[in-house]
mmCIF file of the C-alpha atoms, coordinates in Angstrom:
data_MODEL
# 
_entry.id   MODEL 
# 
loop_
_atom_site.group_PDB 
_atom_site.id 
_atom_site.type_symbol 
_atom_site.label_atom_id 
_atom_site.label_alt_id 
_atom_site.label_comp_id 
_atom_site.label_asym_id 
_atom_site.label_entity_id 
_atom_site.label_seq_id 
_atom_site.pdbx_PDB_ins_code 
_atom_site.Cartn_x 
_atom_site.Cartn_y 
_atom_site.Cartn_z 
_atom_site.occupancy 
_atom_site.B_iso_or_equiv 
_atom_site.pdbx_formal_charge 
_atom_site.auth_seq_id 
_atom_site.auth_comp_id 
_atom_site.auth_asym_id 
_atom_site.auth_atom_id 
_atom_site.pdbx_PDB_model_num 
ATOM 1   C CA . MET A 1 1   ? -22.549 13.964  -40.901 1.00 0.00 ? 1   MET A CA 1 
ATOM 2   C CA . ARG A 1 2   ? -20.177 15.127  -38.204 1.00 0.00 ? 2   ARG A CA 1 
ATOM 3   C CA . SER A 1 3   ? -22.734 14.759  -35.401 1.00 0.00 ? 3   SER A CA 1 
ATOM 4   C CA . CYS A 1 4   ? -23.394 11.194  -36.531 1.00 0.00 ? 4   CYS A CA 1 
ATOM 5   C CA . LYS A 1 5   ? -19.714 10.260  -35.992 1.00 0.00 ? 5   LYS A CA 1 
ATOM 6   C CA . ASN A 1 6   ? -19.679 11.874  -32.558 1.00 0.00 ? 6   ASN A CA 1 
ATOM 7   C CA . SER A 1 7   ? -22.785 9.980   -31.526 1.00 0.00 ? 7   SER A CA 1 
ATOM 8   C CA . ARG A 1 8   ? -21.189 6.696   -32.682 1.00 0.00 ? 8   ARG A CA 1 
ATOM 9   C CA . ARG A 1 9   ? -18.080 7.450   -30.626 1.00 0.00 ? 9   ARG A CA 1 
ATOM 10  C CA . LYS A 1 10  ? -20.179 8.182   -27.565 1.00 0.00 ? 10  LYS A CA 1 
ATOM 11  C CA . TRP A 1 11  ? -22.143 4.973   -28.077 1.00 0.00 ? 11  TRP A CA 1 
ATOM 12  C CA . LYS A 1 12  ? -18.979 2.886   -28.504 1.00 0.00 ? 12  LYS A CA 1 
ATOM 13  C CA . TRP A 1 13  ? -17.436 4.409   -25.395 1.00 0.00 ? 13  TRP A CA 1 
ATOM 14  C CA . SER A 1 14  ? -20.544 3.880   -23.272 1.00 0.00 ? 14  SER A CA 1 
ATOM 15  C CA . THR A 1 15  ? -20.930 0.246   -24.335 1.00 0.00 ? 15  THR A CA 1 
ATOM 16  C CA . LYS A 1 16  ? -17.335 -0.440  -23.277 1.00 0.00 ? 16  LYS A CA 1 
ATOM 17  C CA . VAL A 1 17  ? -17.946 1.164   -19.894 1.00 0.00 ? 17  VAL A CA 1 
ATOM 18  C CA . ILE A 1 18  ? -21.166 -0.813  -19.422 1.00 0.00 ? 18  ILE A CA 1 
ATOM 19  C CA . MET A 1 19  ? -19.395 -4.021  -20.422 1.00 0.00 ? 19  MET A CA 1 
ATOM 20  C CA . HIS A 1 20  ? -16.612 -3.438  -17.861 1.00 0.00 ? 20  HIS A CA 1 
ATOM 21  C CA . LEU A 1 21  ? -19.116 -2.566  -15.142 1.00 0.00 ? 21  LEU A CA 1 
ATOM 22  C CA . GLU A 1 22  ? -21.043 -5.772  -15.832 1.00 0.00 ? 22  GLU A CA 1 
ATOM 23  C CA . THR A 1 23  ? -17.814 -7.784  -15.639 1.00 0.00 ? 23  THR A CA 1 
ATOM 24  C CA . PHE A 1 24  ? -16.995 -6.103  -12.335 1.00 0.00 ? 24  PHE A CA 1 
ATOM 25  C CA . GLU A 1 25  ? -20.503 -6.837  -11.049 1.00 0.00 ? 25  GLU A CA 1 
ATOM 26  C CA . ASP A 1 26  ? -20.185 -10.522 -12.041 1.00 0.00 ? 26  ASP A CA 1 
ATOM 27  C CA . ALA A 1 27  ? -16.829 -10.775 -10.247 1.00 0.00 ? 27  ALA A CA 1 
ATOM 28  C CA . LEU A 1 28  ? -18.311 -9.231  -7.107  1.00 0.00 ? 28  LEU A CA 1 
ATOM 29  C CA . LYS A 1 29  ? -21.263 -11.635 -7.206  1.00 0.00 ? 29  LYS A CA 1 
ATOM 30  C CA . GLN A 1 30  ? -18.866 -14.581 -7.475  1.00 0.00 ? 30  GLN A CA 1 
ATOM 31  C CA . LEU A 1 31  ? -16.771 -13.262 -4.601  1.00 0.00 ? 31  LEU A CA 1 
ATOM 32  C CA . VAL A 1 32  ? -19.754 -12.679 -2.332  1.00 0.00 ? 32  VAL A CA 1 
ATOM 33  C CA . GLY A 1 33  ? -21.341 -15.989 -3.296  1.00 0.00 ? 33  GLY A CA 1 
ATOM 34  C CA . LYS A 1 34  ? -18.329 -18.117 -2.304  1.00 0.00 ? 34  LYS A CA 1 
ATOM 35  C CA . LYS A 1 35  ? -18.418 -19.695 1.103   1.00 0.00 ? 35  LYS A CA 1 
ATOM 36  C CA . GLY A 1 36  ? -15.320 -19.372 3.234   1.00 0.00 ? 36  GLY A CA 1 
ATOM 37  C CA . THR A 1 37  ? -14.041 -16.161 1.655   1.00 0.00 ? 37  THR A CA 1 
ATOM 38  C CA . SER A 1 38  ? -13.334 -13.395 4.075   1.00 0.00 ? 38  SER A CA 1 
ATOM 39  C CA . TRP A 1 39  ? -13.700 -10.459 1.716   1.00 0.00 ? 39  TRP A CA 1 
ATOM 40  C CA . VAL A 1 40  ? -15.340 -8.363  4.425   1.00 0.00 ? 40  VAL A CA 1 
ATOM 41  C CA . GLY A 1 41  ? -12.390 -8.994  6.723   1.00 0.00 ? 41  GLY A CA 1 
ATOM 42  C CA . GLN A 1 42  ? -9.955  -8.138  3.956   1.00 0.00 ? 42  GLN A CA 1 
ATOM 43  C CA . LEU A 1 43  ? -11.850 -4.924  3.209   1.00 0.00 ? 43  LEU A CA 1 
ATOM 44  C CA . LEU A 1 44  ? -11.826 -3.924  6.867   1.00 0.00 ? 44  LEU A CA 1 
ATOM 45  C CA . LEU A 1 45  ? -8.111  -4.681  7.125   1.00 0.00 ? 45  LEU A CA 1 
ATOM 46  C CA . ALA A 1 46  ? -7.403  -2.544  4.053   1.00 0.00 ? 46  ALA A CA 1 
ATOM 47  C CA . LEU A 1 47  ? -9.469  0.314   5.489   1.00 0.00 ? 47  LEU A CA 1 
ATOM 48  C CA . ILE A 1 48  ? -7.638  0.135   8.814   1.00 0.00 ? 48  ILE A CA 1 
ATOM 49  C CA . ILE A 1 49  ? -4.265  0.184   7.053   1.00 0.00 ? 49  ILE A CA 1 
ATOM 50  C CA . TRP A 1 50  ? -5.195  3.151   4.836   1.00 0.00 ? 50  TRP A CA 1 
ATOM 51  C CA . ILE A 1 51  ? -6.719  5.072   7.747   1.00 0.00 ? 51  ILE A CA 1 
ATOM 52  C CA . SER A 1 52  ? -3.558  4.521   9.810   1.00 0.00 ? 52  SER A CA 1 
ATOM 53  C CA . PHE A 1 53  ? -1.338  6.272   7.214   1.00 0.00 ? 53  PHE A CA 1 
ATOM 54  C CA . PRO A 1 54  ? -2.404  9.838   8.084   1.00 0.00 ? 54  PRO A CA 1 
ATOM 55  C CA . PHE A 1 55  ? -2.135  9.087   11.796  1.00 0.00 ? 55  PHE A CA 1 
ATOM 56  C CA . LYS A 1 56  ? 1.439   7.898   11.319  1.00 0.00 ? 56  LYS A CA 1 
ATOM 57  C CA . ALA A 1 57  ? 2.178   10.979  9.230   1.00 0.00 ? 57  ALA A CA 1 
ATOM 58  C CA . PHE A 1 58  ? 0.685   13.245  11.886  1.00 0.00 ? 58  PHE A CA 1 
ATOM 59  C CA . LEU A 1 59  ? 2.772   11.603  14.628  1.00 0.00 ? 59  LEU A CA 1 
ATOM 60  C CA . ILE A 1 60  ? 5.915   12.094  12.541  1.00 0.00 ? 60  ILE A CA 1 
ATOM 61  C CA . SER A 1 61  ? 5.016   15.734  11.910  1.00 0.00 ? 61  SER A CA 1 
ATOM 62  C CA . ILE A 1 62  ? 4.516   16.289  15.639  1.00 0.00 ? 62  ILE A CA 1 
ATOM 63  C CA . SER A 1 63  ? 7.866   14.666  16.431  1.00 0.00 ? 63  SER A CA 1 
ATOM 64  C CA . LEU A 1 64  ? 9.571   16.923  13.859  1.00 0.00 ? 64  LEU A CA 1 
ATOM 65  C CA . GLN A 1 65  ? 7.738   19.941  15.358  1.00 0.00 ? 65  GLN A CA 1 
ATOM 66  C CA . MET A 1 66  ? 6.131   20.827  12.043  1.00 0.00 ? 66  MET A CA 1 
ATOM 67  C CA . ASP A 1 67  ? 3.300   23.343  12.180  1.00 0.00 ? 67  ASP A CA 1 
ATOM 68  C CA . VAL A 1 68  ? 0.742   21.333  10.172  1.00 0.00 ? 68  VAL A CA 1 
ATOM 69  C CA . ASN A 1 69  ? -2.729  20.273  11.287  1.00 0.00 ? 69  ASN A CA 1 
ATOM 70  C CA . PHE A 1 70  ? -4.150  16.752  10.954  1.00 0.00 ? 70  PHE A CA 1 
ATOM 71  C CA . LEU A 1 71  ? -6.400  17.423  7.952   1.00 0.00 ? 71  LEU A CA 1 
ATOM 72  C CA . THR A 1 72  ? -3.585  19.026  5.984   1.00 0.00 ? 72  THR A CA 1 
ATOM 73  C CA . ILE A 1 73  ? -1.134  16.224  6.706   1.00 0.00 ? 73  ILE A CA 1 
ATOM 74  C CA . SER A 1 74  ? -3.850  13.671  5.818   1.00 0.00 ? 74  SER A CA 1 
ATOM 75  C CA . ALA A 1 75  ? -4.480  15.355  2.460   1.00 0.00 ? 75  ALA A CA 1 
ATOM 76  C CA . ILE A 1 76  ? -0.738  15.516  1.745   1.00 0.00 ? 76  ILE A CA 1 
ATOM 77  C CA . THR A 1 77  ? -0.309  11.840  2.637   1.00 0.00 ? 77  THR A CA 1 
ATOM 78  C CA . PHE A 1 78  ? -3.172  10.624  0.449   1.00 0.00 ? 78  PHE A CA 1 
ATOM 79  C CA . LEU A 1 79  ? -2.189  12.880  -2.465  1.00 0.00 ? 79  LEU A CA 1 
ATOM 80  C CA . ALA A 1 80  ? 1.394   11.632  -2.281  1.00 0.00 ? 80  ALA A CA 1 
ATOM 81  C CA . TYR A 1 81  ? 0.206   8.013   -2.305  1.00 0.00 ? 81  TYR A CA 1 
ATOM 82  C CA . MET A 1 82  ? -2.042  8.739   -5.296  1.00 0.00 ? 82  MET A CA 1 
ATOM 83  C CA . VAL A 1 83  ? 0.932   10.191  -7.176  1.00 0.00 ? 83  VAL A CA 1 
ATOM 84  C CA . ALA A 1 84  ? 3.042   7.187   -6.158  1.00 0.00 ? 84  ALA A CA 1 
ATOM 85  C CA . MET A 1 85  ? 0.437   4.841   -7.661  1.00 0.00 ? 85  MET A CA 1 
ATOM 86  C CA . ILE A 1 86  ? 1.068   6.276   -11.114 1.00 0.00 ? 86  ILE A CA 1 
ATOM 87  C CA . PRO A 1 87  ? 3.303   3.610   -12.680 1.00 0.00 ? 87  PRO A CA 1 
ATOM 88  C CA . ILE A 1 88  ? 6.399   5.719   -13.351 1.00 0.00 ? 88  ILE A CA 1 
ATOM 89  C CA . THR A 1 89  ? 8.823   3.881   -11.074 1.00 0.00 ? 89  THR A CA 1 
ATOM 90  C CA . PRO A 1 90  ? 8.615   0.497   -9.314  1.00 0.00 ? 90  PRO A CA 1 
ATOM 91  C CA . GLY A 1 91  ? 6.763   0.877   -6.037  1.00 0.00 ? 91  GLY A CA 1 
ATOM 92  C CA . GLY A 1 92  ? 6.421   4.617   -6.576  1.00 0.00 ? 92  GLY A CA 1 
ATOM 93  C CA . LEU A 1 93  ? 9.997   5.085   -5.429  1.00 0.00 ? 93  LEU A CA 1 
ATOM 94  C CA . GLY A 1 94  ? 10.894  8.734   -5.584  1.00 0.00 ? 94  GLY A CA 1 
ATOM 95  C CA . THR A 1 95  ? 7.476   9.901   -6.710  1.00 0.00 ? 95  THR A CA 1 
ATOM 96  C CA . PHE A 1 96  ? 6.023   9.578   -3.204  1.00 0.00 ? 96  PHE A CA 1 
ATOM 97  C CA . GLU A 1 97  ? 8.932   11.389  -1.631  1.00 0.00 ? 97  GLU A CA 1 
ATOM 98  C CA . GLY A 1 98  ? 9.058   14.076  -4.312  1.00 0.00 ? 98  GLY A CA 1 
ATOM 99  C CA . SER A 1 99  ? 5.357   14.832  -4.161  1.00 0.00 ? 99  SER A CA 1 
ATOM 100 C CA . THR A 1 100 ? 5.450   14.916  -0.359  1.00 0.00 ? 100 THR A CA 1 
ATOM 101 C CA . VAL A 1 101 ? 8.348   17.372  -0.382  1.00 0.00 ? 101 VAL A CA 1 
ATOM 102 C CA . LEU A 1 102 ? 6.642   19.499  -3.039  1.00 0.00 ? 102 LEU A CA 1 
ATOM 103 C CA . LEU A 1 103 ? 3.362   19.649  -1.128  1.00 0.00 ? 103 LEU A CA 1 
ATOM 104 C CA . LEU A 1 104 ? 5.041   20.390  2.205   1.00 0.00 ? 104 LEU A CA 1 
ATOM 105 C CA . SER A 1 105 ? 7.304   23.053  0.735   1.00 0.00 ? 105 SER A CA 1 
ATOM 106 C CA . SER A 1 106 ? 4.225   24.779  -0.671  1.00 0.00 ? 106 SER A CA 1 
ATOM 107 C CA . LEU A 1 107 ? 3.196   25.220  2.992   1.00 0.00 ? 107 LEU A CA 1 
ATOM 108 C CA . GLN A 1 108 ? 6.469   27.088  3.737   1.00 0.00 ? 108 GLN A CA 1 
ATOM 109 C CA . ILE A 1 109 ? 8.079   24.086  5.406   1.00 0.00 ? 109 ILE A CA 1 
ATOM 110 C CA . ALA A 1 110 ? 11.832  23.862  4.860   1.00 0.00 ? 110 ALA A CA 1 
ATOM 111 C CA . VAL A 1 111 ? 12.859  21.446  2.128   1.00 0.00 ? 111 VAL A CA 1 
ATOM 112 C CA . THR A 1 112 ? 15.271  19.607  4.438   1.00 0.00 ? 112 THR A CA 1 
ATOM 113 C CA . GLU A 1 113 ? 12.520  19.102  7.001   1.00 0.00 ? 113 GLU A CA 1 
ATOM 114 C CA . ALA A 1 114 ? 10.130  17.946  4.272   1.00 0.00 ? 114 ALA A CA 1 
ATOM 115 C CA . VAL A 1 115 ? 12.704  15.443  2.951   1.00 0.00 ? 115 VAL A CA 1 
ATOM 116 C CA . ILE A 1 116 ? 13.249  14.048  6.444   1.00 0.00 ? 116 ILE A CA 1 
ATOM 117 C CA . PHE A 1 117 ? 9.484   13.769  6.916   1.00 0.00 ? 117 PHE A CA 1 
ATOM 118 C CA . ALA A 1 118 ? 9.016   12.019  3.554   1.00 0.00 ? 118 ALA A CA 1 
ATOM 119 C CA . ILE A 1 119 ? 11.819  9.520   4.158   1.00 0.00 ? 119 ILE A CA 1 
ATOM 120 C CA . LEU A 1 120 ? 10.625  8.720   7.686   1.00 0.00 ? 120 LEU A CA 1 
ATOM 121 C CA . LEU A 1 121 ? 7.035   8.281   6.538   1.00 0.00 ? 121 LEU A CA 1 
ATOM 122 C CA . ARG A 1 122 ? 8.091   6.072   3.638   1.00 0.00 ? 122 ARG A CA 1 
ATOM 123 C CA . PHE A 1 123 ? 10.300  3.962   5.912   1.00 0.00 ? 123 PHE A CA 1 
ATOM 124 C CA . ILE A 1 124 ? 7.579   3.466   8.514   1.00 0.00 ? 124 ILE A CA 1 
ATOM 125 C CA . THR A 1 125 ? 4.755   2.774   6.066   1.00 0.00 ? 125 THR A CA 1 
ATOM 126 C CA . PHE A 1 126 ? 6.635   0.818   3.382   1.00 0.00 ? 126 PHE A CA 1 
ATOM 127 C CA . TRP A 1 127 ? 10.233  -0.274  4.000   1.00 0.00 ? 127 TRP A CA 1 
ATOM 128 C CA . PHE A 1 128 ? 9.830   -1.373  7.618   1.00 0.00 ? 128 PHE A CA 1 
ATOM 129 C CA . VAL A 1 129 ? 6.771   -3.472  6.736   1.00 0.00 ? 129 VAL A CA 1 
ATOM 130 C CA . PHE A 1 130 ? 8.565   -4.833  3.670   1.00 0.00 ? 130 PHE A CA 1 
ATOM 131 C CA . LEU A 1 131 ? 11.607  -5.822  5.759   1.00 0.00 ? 131 LEU A CA 1 
ATOM 132 C CA . ILE A 1 132 ? 9.538   -7.555  8.435   1.00 0.00 ? 132 ILE A CA 1 
ATOM 133 C CA . SER A 1 133 ? 7.514   -9.400  5.774   1.00 0.00 ? 133 SER A CA 1 
ATOM 134 C CA . PHE A 1 134 ? 10.666  -10.477 3.977   1.00 0.00 ? 134 PHE A CA 1 
ATOM 135 C CA . LEU A 1 135 ? 12.255  -11.800 7.161   1.00 0.00 ? 135 LEU A CA 1 
ATOM 136 C CA . TYR A 1 136 ? 9.082   -13.633 8.104   1.00 0.00 ? 136 TYR A CA 1 
ATOM 137 C CA . SER A 1 137 ? 8.240   -15.227 4.782   1.00 0.00 ? 137 SER A CA 1 
ATOM 138 C CA . GLY A 1 138 ? 11.470  -15.308 2.807   1.00 0.00 ? 138 GLY A CA 1 
ATOM 139 C CA . GLY A 1 139 ? 14.272  -15.741 5.268   1.00 0.00 ? 139 GLY A CA 1 
ATOM 140 C CA . LEU A 1 140 ? 12.862  -17.965 7.951   1.00 0.00 ? 140 LEU A CA 1 
ATOM 141 C CA . TYR A 1 141 ? 11.836  -21.573 7.490   1.00 0.00 ? 141 TYR A CA 1 
ATOM 142 C CA . MET A 1 142 ? 11.953  -24.779 9.450   1.00 0.00 ? 142 MET A CA 1 
ATOM 143 C CA . ASN A 1 143 ? 13.599  -27.851 7.984   1.00 0.00 ? 143 ASN A CA 1 
ATOM 144 C CA . LYS A 1 144 ? 12.858  -31.510 8.708   1.00 0.00 ? 144 LYS A CA 1 
ATOM 145 C CA . ASN A 1 145 ? 15.251  -31.689 11.662  1.00 0.00 ? 145 ASN A CA 1 
ATOM 146 C CA . HIS A 1 146 ? 13.376  -28.943 13.540  1.00 0.00 ? 146 HIS A CA 1 
ATOM 147 C CA . ARG A 1 147 ? 16.277  -26.561 13.129  1.00 0.00 ? 147 ARG A CA 1 
ATOM 148 C CA . VAL A 1 148 ? 15.427  -23.032 12.143  1.00 0.00 ? 148 VAL A CA 1 
ATOM 149 C CA . THR A 1 149 ? 17.709  -21.740 9.432   1.00 0.00 ? 149 THR A CA 1 
ATOM 150 C CA . TYR A 1 150 ? 18.031  -18.125 8.449   1.00 0.00 ? 150 TYR A CA 1 
ATOM 151 C CA . PHE A 1 151 ? 19.759  -17.452 5.131   1.00 0.00 ? 151 PHE A CA 1 
ATOM 152 C CA . GLY A 1 152 ? 21.848  -20.585 5.606   1.00 0.00 ? 152 GLY A CA 1 
ATOM 153 C CA . PHE A 1 153 ? 22.879  -19.811 9.204   1.00 0.00 ? 153 PHE A CA 1 
ATOM 154 C CA . LEU A 1 154 ? 21.666  -22.073 11.947  1.00 0.00 ? 154 LEU A CA 1 
ATOM 155 C CA . ILE A 1 155 ? 19.743  -20.435 14.755  1.00 0.00 ? 155 ILE A CA 1 
ATOM 156 C CA . LYS A 1 156 ? 19.847  -22.566 17.845  1.00 0.00 ? 156 LYS A CA 1 
ATOM 157 C CA . LYS A 1 157 ? 16.657  -24.520 18.241  1.00 0.00 ? 157 LYS A CA 1 
ATOM 158 C CA . GLU A 1 158 ? 17.186  -28.092 19.200  1.00 0.00 ? 158 GLU A CA 1 
ATOM 159 C CA . THR A 1 159 ? 14.705  -30.890 19.499  1.00 0.00 ? 159 THR A CA 1 
ATOM 160 C CA . VAL A 1 160 ? 14.600  -32.466 22.918  1.00 0.00 ? 160 VAL A CA 1 
ATOM 161 C CA . GLU A 1 161 ? 14.543  -36.223 22.806  1.00 0.00 ? 161 GLU A CA 1 
ATOM 162 C CA . LYS A 1 162 ? 13.020  -37.929 25.777  1.00 0.00 ? 162 LYS A CA 1 
ATOM 163 C CA . SER A 1 163 ? 15.067  -40.801 27.111  1.00 0.00 ? 163 SER A CA 1 
ATOM 164 C CA . ALA A 1 164 ? 13.041  -43.693 28.354  1.00 0.00 ? 164 ALA A CA 1 
# 
């Protein structure tokens, strides 16, 4: 009797997995089938962004004169981002930095140096991009009079009227 229940559980679990995979397959077919979607471009952009993270981390480690090779710093960077994706805090705040410090300190790197590395990496890969995006999309707009306003302050941009 017990083996019968286990086989039912396995069957129920596998049907759910198959159902979700079929839904995912249908969504991919719809995405690929649409004309004008640039999913390949978006995928390439995402790959370039994710591949650039370990290079940025390696450049920071060189500038801090840390004795860590590229593969190690790449593994630390990706592991820290995986930990940060666990939904404990908004945006992985603190979890990224903590896991980076923990992983670097396991390599006999001073905690202060690891904290500086983690904060610099987080600023360059997250906060700097966030700030630039905010200023571009949220703070800057053009009104009907062709004056650019920035958080209510007028930045000088005047329209030139031609006199005939």
